[in-house]
Amino acid sequence: MNEALPDVPEVRVVGLPQLTSGFDLVERLDLPMHLKVHGPLDPLGGEQLAQLAERINLKGRGGAGFPFHKKLRSVAESAIRRGVRPVVVVNGSEDEPACRKDTVLINRAPHLILDGALLCAEALGARTLVVGVTRESTQRSMEAALAERGLGNSRRAALRAWVQRNPVRMVTGAAASLIRSIDGGPAIPPGRKVSASRSGVGGAPTLLSNAETFAQLAVAARIGPERYAHTGLYDEPGTVMLTVSGAVARPMVIEVPTGVPLRYVLQLAGAPPVPQGVLTGGYHGKWIDAATVDEAIVSRNSLDAVGGSLGAGAILPIGRETCPLGESLRVAQWLAEESAGQCGPCYLGLPAAARGLEDVLDGGGPAALEALKQVAKNVKRRGACSHPDGSAMFLESTLKAFTDDLAAHVLGNGCGRPVEGVLPLFEGGRAPTGVPGDADAAESGASRQKIYVDWTLCRGHGLCADILPEVFELGADGFPTVAQAQVPRYAEAKALRAVRRCPALALRIEEDTRGQAPSRNLPVLSQGRGRRALGR
């Protein structure tokens, strides 16, 4: 069985180091050592910074891959239009068992991350900087780095800066979850999706990006776009931080230039010469088979082209001695446990999908396979965050990548191989609802209240969906899509307001004395899209 990865595994580099410069000298670069290794950094104006990010084609390294220059300009434009100071947030939450690259950077090179974040804060005129973390080691390292720079959370300071510690849960790494926790709420995504660039922390325009993204920006600001482009591919210059684990002799975090063959990275970590498959992008990523591994290079575009995903930078090969569907089942069960417990298609759909894959492995035949496909399809685009989408993508990729094994389980007596447990998972299960360890956990689960729609009275005014988007969504006909639903505990006040303001008096709230699980129909609104904004 594969043990859980340590916070800071072995670190290696291919070619000349950029983000990992100085790692061969000390375990952690404090501020004096950081300046010796990287040198001073001059400030840049907002448009200069946006042009730099655009010239190096910098995209978010947390998984989504959104162009950083667009985000920067959008925040600047929103701040100017509204006449408010923006906020800068570093997302250092790394809550996937197979990801450690950001944790390594925060533990060993925190000042490189702060360099990029402070560049942005000064360029935007921000007076608030928050670093979100979920581990004790990253909290200690970043708090020490802030202290070394004389930064703190004093109201009199020109820049208020602090570390926001959240529980280790998959959903706490979502941007909306981090923003909500900074504002004092539970570390789970709200029902209504709003662009952080328009309204983030405290309602202010917020520049939120991944820890590695800010570190890459700091490197580029020091050496310039021309020299930065000398490393890696023409269309994706620079380096990439990867976490390689699974069936490898030496789990590691490795910095590589884009364009390096994926096969070479696997060899460095001691992966099987001919792996049965490689999971790319982590547990919200995609599988590629052994033949495809030889075609792939380390880049976002290349991995997308071969059916993989760069995602959060996790690379996990498995050998031929293990059952790939059984390995995927363990991950699917963990993903189901990681639900925040507030969106029905997620907290009901993901466990159903895991049970469906288990039915396939237990000889459920073609009917079980079709049921699994339908459940995975129904989960997508129906959550308050990307967790159900990423989990469904993982399941669909599993079925597509291992067709021979799938046929053996569906049409025969199985593949005959055991499950070795080579994909790392956190030890111990977690309850599928709430956020354990959160001071506001009592607010994050379901309450004992249910809200009901009386169809004989409802006239489709739609006010319920405006007030309580966590529960109500309007169908194409303008009427709510659910008749009853459990109310999330944090939304109890809003539910009462919806009942009182319904023009047709078609809503009522009742106490659920039996303590049943929430309703199966608990939709949330789809993500709104903000218009493109221009930088200053």
C-alpha angles and dihedrals in degrees: 000000000000113000122225114274117253118242090254112029125177113308123211136172134209112213121344116350121240109162091024096048110140095021088116090058106047140004093237128019107226117195098275092047091044091056091047092053101038104021129219123321125220120214121252132207121250096258092042089055092047091050091049092052090047095049093053091042091234112190129180112279096204096086109276095074097211114172108261096212091059091051092048093050092045092055092047093050093047092049093050094045093050097037094232133123114252128228128232119215127186111206106213094157107129107173102156115105091226098049126085107141096102091041089055092049094048092047097044108022107023094148093060088059091046090050091061094043093048091048088057094043092053094044092050097040091241119169097191130063122179127183114202117209137161105196131076092228094053092046092053094046096047095044088052090049092052090049091050088057094045092246123144146145098273116142089221094056120106087229122027111209132176144151119253111207117201133176120276100258131133093239095051089070091064112107093235091051092052093048091048092051091049088055090054101263132115117292094251129101118267121239096249118063116220127172110256088216088066102032122005133129109021089351091294124128105271131201103209122174142148123281094245091051092060091046091052090050090052092052092049092047090055101045100029130237095279095055091039089056092055087078121068132350126344095241096036106032126183133033136307129218113224134184110213118193139126115084096007133121093223118031107206150159109238134187111214135170114250110261097046111133112257088224090063092052090051091050091053090056093046098250120169111281090238108025119197089230142333124227108217124196097018130266091331088050140085138264123237123192129238095264092052092051090070090056098047128094127187104270136102094243096046095050091046090051093055094045097264133108136228089206112145092351099258118143118190123177122189127202129234094254094074133069107251093203091051090050090050091049091059089053092045090053091050092049089052090053090052095065115121088226098233106096115066098212088054106040092039100029100050095053088046090052091050090049089048092055089047089053090053091052091047092058101267090150129208093329091059091048093052091047090052092051091050094050092049090050093049093052096060123101092004104100139084090242139021095269097098091043093050092045092050090048090053092051094047091048090052092055091047098046100048103044095147093052090043091054090049091055097040100041102023142024097291134272094288094229125121126236107253096187094230095153109087118242133172113264118255130020128271130217111260092232134058129010110275114219094023116125087221095047091119088065097047102066133064121289126220090255125104125193120212135197118218102212092195089065103031114108099178099253089151096216091125091062091051094050099035110028090156088072111017131060124170120236126221089275092057095250126114114273094221133057097200137004142171113256118233109240094239090054098053093107091049091049091054090049091051091053092050095046099045103119092210095044087233097141130079136172124220132182114249100220095175093063093227124174115271121275119282091234107066108137130176131207119274118251117281119223123225120213120254114273132209123232126232 
